[in-house]
Amino acid sequence: MFSRDFCPSRKVISLRCIDCGRSTKQAPSSRIVGGTVARSGEWPWQVSLQIKQSHVCGGSIITPEWIVTAAHCVEGTYAYALLWTVYAGSIQKSGGQAYLVERIISHPNYNSETKDNDIALMKLKTSLSFTGSNIKPVCLPNAGMPWTDTQSCWISGWGYTYQGGSTSSVLMAANVPLISSKICNSPSVYNGIITSSMICAGYLSGGVDTCQGDSGGPLVTKTNDLWWLVGDTSWGTGCAKRNKPGVYGNITVFLDWIYHQMQVEYYSVSWHNLPQCGSISDSHWH
């Protein structure tokens, strides 16, 4: 959690937690590239980030006002909030409810060449409604959450279904395991260029992967009956190639930064809009 050295009111501050990580997704089925068509309500935090009604990147809902995406999606000429519309609540790329963007915040240490610290936040002009099953937030992980080297995760997006193809009209999803940084940094894989702000997932044999158009979208895992945001889709060499798994922004590393951006925005306005609190019991650019 984000901590302070002082308490101006000298009173306890209570945060209202958001009910996050709920999905209609059942147990993994037969195993985006190599994926299957998503069903309505399975990935309710998934959004399509569009410019002039054209899908550009994916993103994940974390509160009624905030979306997590990749910094490389919103760099350069794409950094202007007024260009973007966020579509939520539909597995159809052209469907869903449209929301305008008020502000874009990219990580200050994002490196456009190496894709280190590849994360950004979008602040919506109007709040999302979580009354139905098709629009829900994913849980941000707790610091030090124990992901295993082969943790089972899911990726989703409207990106290319094969390298050199075109974006999908319907949301696709696939099951992928995490890959340890040691293996991902080995000479036969990414040879030392994976930093602490990155996390790898996929199969060294290839066949299943994110691809162009999936950027910024979620890498999630289910723990204690809740879905947690492990990463945001960042980059990879080719799509679904042998020894070239997908690389994602490591959300756990960015927790303090994410909380701080939202806390600064709402410090004197509405504490109840701070992010949810959860608990646990024990090359091409995508």
Short mmCIF file of C-alpha atoms in Angstrom, two decimals:
data_model
loop_
_atom_site.label_atom_id
_atom_site.label_comp_id
_atom_site.label_asym_id
_atom_site.label_seq_id
_atom_site.Cartn_x
_atom_site.Cartn_y
_atom_site.Cartn_z
CA MET A 1 0.00 0.00 0.00
CA PHE A 2 1.00 3.64 -0.35
CA SER A 3 2.11 5.06 3.01
CA ARG A 4 2.46 8.54 4.49
CA ASP A 5 4.72 9.95 7.18
CA PHE A 6 1.99 12.25 8.48
CA CYS A 7 -1.78 12.42 8.93
CA PRO A 8 -3.06 16.02 8.67
CA SER A 9 -6.49 15.26 10.13
CA ARG A 10 -5.04 13.09 12.93
CA LYS A 11 -7.86 10.67 12.15
CA VAL A 12 -7.91 7.24 10.59
CA ILE A 13 -8.47 7.34 6.83
CA SER A 14 -10.70 4.55 5.57
CA LEU A 15 -10.56 3.37 1.96
CA ARG A 16 -13.61 1.88 0.31
CA CYS A 17 -12.42 -1.16 -1.61
CA ILE A 18 -13.60 -2.03 -5.10
CA ASP A 19 -15.00 -5.47 -5.79
CA CYS A 20 -12.44 -6.56 -8.37
CA GLY A 21 -11.33 -9.62 -10.28
CA ARG A 22 -14.77 -11.15 -10.82
CA SER A 23 -15.39 -12.98 -14.10
CA THR A 24 -17.67 -15.56 -15.67
CA LYS A 25 -14.56 -17.42 -16.84
CA GLN A 26 -14.61 -21.09 -15.86
CA ALA A 27 -11.74 -23.58 -15.74
CA PRO A 28 -9.26 -23.29 -18.64
CA SER A 29 -10.43 -24.88 -21.86
CA SER A 30 -8.34 -26.03 -24.82
CA ARG A 31 -5.84 -23.52 -25.03
CA ILE A 32 -4.43 -13.64 -30.19
CA VAL A 33 -2.25 -16.26 -31.94
CA GLY A 34 -3.23 -19.78 -31.03
CA GLY A 35 -6.15 -18.54 -28.93
CA THR A 36 -9.90 -19.04 -28.81
CA VAL A 37 -12.83 -16.63 -29.10
CA ALA A 38 -13.69 -15.07 -25.75
CA ARG A 39 -17.18 -15.25 -24.31
CA SER A 40 -19.10 -12.26 -23.01
CA GLY A 41 -18.23 -11.51 -19.38
CA GLU A 42 -15.05 -13.62 -19.28
CA TRP A 43 -12.63 -10.70 -19.44
CA PRO A 44 -14.78 -7.72 -18.30
CA TRP A 45 -11.75 -5.50 -17.58
CA GLN A 46 -10.55 -5.68 -21.21
CA VAL A 47 -11.04 -2.46 -23.18
CA SER A 48 -10.27 -1.40 -26.74
CA LEU A 49 -8.34 1.86 -27.11
CA GLN A 50 -9.29 3.48 -30.39
CA ILE A 51 -8.47 6.53 -32.51
CA LYS A 52 -11.12 7.58 -35.02
CA GLN A 53 -12.98 4.30 -34.43
CA SER A 54 -9.88 2.28 -35.32
CA HIS A 55 -8.50 -0.18 -32.74
CA VAL A 56 -4.93 0.65 -31.75
CA CYS A 57 -4.24 -1.00 -28.39
CA GLY A 58 -5.80 -2.81 -25.46
CA GLY A 59 -6.10 -1.83 -21.83
CA SER A 60 -7.34 -3.01 -18.44
CA ILE A 61 -9.91 -1.41 -16.13
CA ILE A 62 -8.57 -1.00 -12.56
CA THR A 63 -11.09 1.53 -11.14
CA PRO A 64 -14.18 3.30 -12.53
CA GLU A 65 -11.94 6.11 -13.83
CA TRP A 66 -8.58 4.50 -14.59
CA ILE A 67 -7.23 2.26 -17.35
CA VAL A 68 -3.80 0.59 -17.43
CA THR A 69 -2.13 0.29 -20.84
CA ALA A 70 1.37 0.33 -22.35
CA ALA A 71 3.44 3.51 -22.63
CA HIS A 72 4.47 2.66 -26.20
CA CYS A 73 0.78 2.87 -27.20
CA VAL A 74 0.60 6.53 -26.22
CA GLU A 75 4.04 7.90 -27.10
CA GLY A 76 4.83 10.69 -29.54
CA THR A 77 1.86 11.91 -31.57
CA TYR A 78 -0.41 9.46 -29.70
CA ALA A 79 0.17 11.15 -26.33
CA TYR A 80 -2.82 13.49 -26.62
CA ALA A 81 -5.86 12.42 -24.60
CA LEU A 82 -8.35 14.02 -26.99
CA LEU A 83 -7.36 11.55 -29.74
CA TRP A 84 -8.51 8.50 -27.81
CA THR A 85 -11.81 6.76 -27.12
CA VAL A 86 -12.05 3.79 -24.76
CA TYR A 87 -14.62 1.10 -25.60
CA ALA A 88 -15.73 -1.18 -22.77
CA GLY A 89 -18.25 -3.95 -22.24
CA SER A 90 -18.18 -5.89 -25.51
CA ILE A 91 -16.17 -8.71 -27.04
CA GLN A 92 -16.78 -7.07 -30.43
CA LYS A 93 -14.05 -4.66 -31.46
CA SER A 94 -16.63 -2.27 -32.88
CA GLY A 95 -19.04 -2.62 -29.95
CA GLY A 96 -19.19 -1.53 -26.35
CA GLN A 97 -19.76 1.76 -24.57
CA ALA A 98 -17.57 4.70 -25.55
CA TYR A 99 -15.68 6.80 -23.00
CA LEU A 100 -13.55 9.87 -23.66
CA VAL A 101 -10.09 10.25 -22.12
CA GLU A 102 -9.26 13.19 -19.86
CA ARG A 103 -5.59 12.55 -19.20
CA ILE A 104 -2.74 10.21 -20.15
CA ILE A 105 0.18 9.55 -17.78
CA SER A 106 3.16 7.57 -19.04
CA HIS A 107 5.82 6.21 -16.71
CA PRO A 108 8.54 8.88 -16.40
CA ASN A 109 11.29 6.29 -16.89
CA TYR A 110 9.81 4.65 -19.97
CA ASN A 111 12.50 3.90 -22.55
CA SER A 112 11.12 3.86 -26.10
CA GLU A 113 14.09 1.88 -27.41
CA THR A 114 14.30 -0.92 -24.83
CA LYS A 115 10.62 -0.75 -23.74
CA ASP A 116 11.76 -0.63 -20.12
CA ASN A 117 8.96 0.66 -17.80
CA ASP A 118 6.39 0.23 -20.57
CA ILE A 119 3.26 1.30 -18.70
CA ALA A 120 0.80 4.18 -18.85
CA LEU A 121 -2.47 5.21 -17.23
CA MET A 122 -5.55 6.71 -18.87
CA LYS A 123 -7.93 8.80 -16.76
CA LEU A 124 -11.48 8.77 -18.15
CA LYS A 125 -13.68 11.88 -18.33
CA THR A 126 -16.68 9.95 -16.98
CA SER A 127 -16.80 6.95 -14.67
CA LEU A 128 -17.49 3.42 -15.82
CA SER A 129 -20.53 1.68 -14.36
CA PHE A 130 -19.90 -1.73 -12.79
CA THR A 131 -23.56 -2.72 -12.51
CA GLY A 132 -23.49 -5.47 -15.17
CA SER A 133 -21.21 -8.46 -15.74
CA ASN A 134 -19.49 -7.10 -18.88
CA ILE A 135 -17.62 -4.17 -17.30
CA LYS A 136 -15.61 -4.96 -14.18
CA PRO A 137 -12.16 -4.04 -12.81
CA VAL A 138 -9.29 -6.49 -12.54
CA CYS A 139 -7.44 -6.60 -9.20
CA LEU A 140 -4.07 -4.94 -8.87
CA PRO A 141 -1.68 -7.38 -7.18
CA ASN A 142 -0.36 -6.89 -3.68
CA ALA A 143 3.34 -6.16 -3.32
CA GLY A 144 5.28 -9.42 -3.18
CA MET A 145 2.45 -11.58 -4.45
CA PRO A 146 4.01 -15.02 -4.99
CA TRP A 147 3.82 -15.70 -8.72
CA THR A 148 5.53 -18.99 -9.56
CA ASP A 149 7.92 -19.36 -12.49
CA THR A 150 5.29 -21.34 -14.39
CA GLN A 151 2.15 -19.59 -13.07
CA SER A 152 -0.84 -20.19 -15.36
CA CYS A 153 -1.98 -16.90 -16.90
CA TRP A 154 -4.32 -15.64 -19.63
CA ILE A 155 -3.82 -13.07 -22.36
CA SER A 156 -6.60 -11.38 -24.32
CA GLY A 157 -6.99 -8.85 -27.11
CA TRP A 158 -8.15 -7.92 -30.61
CA GLY A 159 -4.65 -8.09 -32.08
CA TYR A 160 -3.37 -10.02 -35.08
CA THR A 161 -4.23 -13.72 -35.05
CA TYR A 162 -1.03 -14.45 -36.95
CA GLN A 163 2.13 -12.50 -37.71
CA GLY A 164 1.57 -10.08 -40.58
CA GLY A 165 -2.23 -10.50 -40.39
CA SER A 166 -4.86 -8.03 -39.27
CA THR A 167 -6.71 -7.28 -36.06
CA SER A 168 -9.51 -9.58 -34.97
CA SER A 169 -13.13 -8.38 -34.99
CA VAL A 170 -13.85 -10.38 -31.83
CA LEU A 171 -11.91 -10.64 -28.58
CA MET A 172 -9.50 -13.58 -28.45
CA ALA A 173 -7.90 -15.17 -25.39
CA ALA A 174 -5.27 -17.80 -24.65
CA ASN A 175 -3.72 -19.60 -21.71
CA VAL A 176 0.04 -19.03 -21.22
CA PRO A 177 2.45 -19.82 -18.35
CA LEU A 178 4.90 -17.35 -16.88
CA ILE A 179 8.55 -17.91 -17.77
CA SER A 180 11.28 -17.10 -15.24
CA SER A 181 13.55 -14.14 -15.96
CA LYS A 182 16.53 -16.49 -15.82
CA ILE A 183 15.16 -18.59 -18.68
CA CYS A 184 13.86 -15.56 -20.60
CA ASN A 185 17.28 -13.89 -20.34
CA SER A 186 19.16 -17.00 -21.49
CA PRO A 187 21.29 -16.73 -24.67
CA SER A 188 18.82 -18.74 -26.76
CA VAL A 189 15.84 -16.59 -25.76
CA TYR A 190 16.32 -12.83 -25.13
CA ASN A 191 20.00 -12.90 -24.12
CA GLY A 192 19.97 -10.57 -21.12
CA ILE A 193 17.68 -7.76 -22.28
CA ILE A 194 14.77 -8.59 -19.95
CA THR A 195 14.79 -6.05 -17.10
CA SER A 196 13.09 -6.13 -13.69
CA SER A 197 10.23 -4.07 -15.13
CA MET A 198 9.43 -6.89 -17.57
CA ILE A 199 7.90 -10.34 -17.16
CA CYS A 200 7.78 -13.10 -19.78
CA ALA A 201 4.92 -15.46 -20.57
CA GLY A 202 4.25 -18.00 -23.28
CA TYR A 203 5.72 -21.21 -24.66
CA LEU A 204 9.33 -21.61 -25.75
CA SER A 205 7.99 -23.97 -28.40
CA GLY A 206 5.93 -21.07 -29.82
CA GLY A 207 2.40 -21.30 -31.18
CA VAL A 208 0.56 -19.11 -28.63
CA ASP A 209 1.31 -15.43 -28.13
CA THR A 210 0.13 -11.84 -28.19
CA CYS A 211 0.76 -9.93 -31.42
CA GLN A 212 0.37 -6.46 -32.96
CA GLY A 213 -2.79 -4.79 -31.68
CA ASP A 214 -2.71 -6.60 -28.33
CA SER A 215 -0.36 -3.98 -26.83
CA GLY A 216 -1.37 -2.61 -23.45
CA GLY A 217 -3.84 -5.42 -22.86
CA PRO A 218 -3.91 -7.68 -19.81
CA LEU A 219 -1.88 -10.65 -18.68
CA VAL A 220 -3.93 -12.03 -15.77
CA THR A 221 -3.91 -14.95 -13.36
CA LYS A 222 -6.52 -16.41 -11.02
CA THR A 223 -5.58 -16.76 -7.35
CA ASN A 224 -7.94 -17.14 -4.38
CA ASP A 225 -10.91 -17.06 -6.77
CA LEU A 226 -9.98 -13.58 -8.04
CA TRP A 227 -8.28 -12.43 -11.24
CA TRP A 228 -5.14 -10.33 -10.79
CA LEU A 229 -3.30 -8.14 -13.28
CA VAL A 230 0.19 -9.61 -13.69
CA GLY A 231 1.32 -7.61 -16.71
CA ASP A 232 0.46 -5.34 -19.62
CA THR A 233 1.32 -6.54 -23.14
CA SER A 234 4.55 -4.89 -24.25
CA TRP A 235 6.75 -6.52 -26.90
CA GLY A 236 8.23 -9.65 -28.44
CA THR A 237 10.27 -10.82 -31.41
CA GLY A 238 7.78 -11.92 -34.03
CA CYS A 239 4.53 -13.56 -32.95
CA ALA A 240 4.40 -17.03 -31.40
CA LYS A 241 7.93 -17.85 -32.57
CA ARG A 242 10.07 -20.55 -30.99
CA ASN A 243 12.19 -19.22 -28.09
CA LYS A 244 10.61 -15.76 -28.42
CA PRO A 245 7.78 -15.55 -25.87
CA GLY A 246 5.74 -12.44 -25.17
CA VAL A 247 7.17 -9.77 -22.87
CA TYR A 248 4.91 -7.80 -20.53
CA GLY A 249 5.23 -4.87 -18.17
CA ASN A 250 5.67 -6.26 -14.65
CA ILE A 251 2.71 -4.70 -12.79
CA THR A 252 4.02 -5.56 -9.31
CA VAL A 253 7.05 -3.35 -9.96
CA PHE A 254 4.76 -0.43 -10.88
CA LEU A 255 2.36 -0.58 -7.91
CA ASP A 256 3.75 2.42 -6.01
CA TRP A 257 3.77 4.50 -9.20
CA ILE A 258 0.18 3.53 -10.11
CA TYR A 259 -1.16 4.26 -6.63
CA HIS A 260 0.74 7.54 -6.46
CA GLN A 261 -0.68 8.85 -9.75
CA MET A 262 -4.24 8.18 -8.62
CA GLN A 263 -3.59 9.43 -5.10
CA VAL A 264 -2.19 12.73 -6.36
CA GLU A 265 -5.22 13.13 -8.63
CA TYR A 266 -7.68 12.58 -5.79
CA TYR A 267 -5.73 13.65 -2.70
CA SER A 268 -8.05 16.53 -1.83
CA VAL A 269 -11.13 15.36 -3.70
CA SER A 270 -12.39 11.83 -3.13
CA TRP A 271 -10.44 9.22 -1.23
CA HIS A 272 -13.09 6.62 -2.00
CA ASN A 273 -11.93 6.50 -5.62
CA LEU A 274 -8.51 5.13 -4.77
CA PRO A 275 -7.73 1.70 -6.23
CA GLN A 276 -9.12 -1.52 -4.84
CA CYS A 277 -7.47 -3.42 -2.04
CA GLY A 278 -7.18 -7.16 -2.38
CA SER A 279 -5.77 -9.84 -0.13
CA ILE A 280 -4.02 -13.16 -0.48
CA SER A 281 -3.71 -15.80 2.17
CA ASP A 282 -0.29 -17.03 2.19
CA SER A 283 11.60 -7.29 -32.62
CA HIS A 284 8.13 -5.89 -32.93
CA TRP A 285 6.09 -4.12 -30.35
CA HIS A 286 2.83 -5.81 -29.54
#
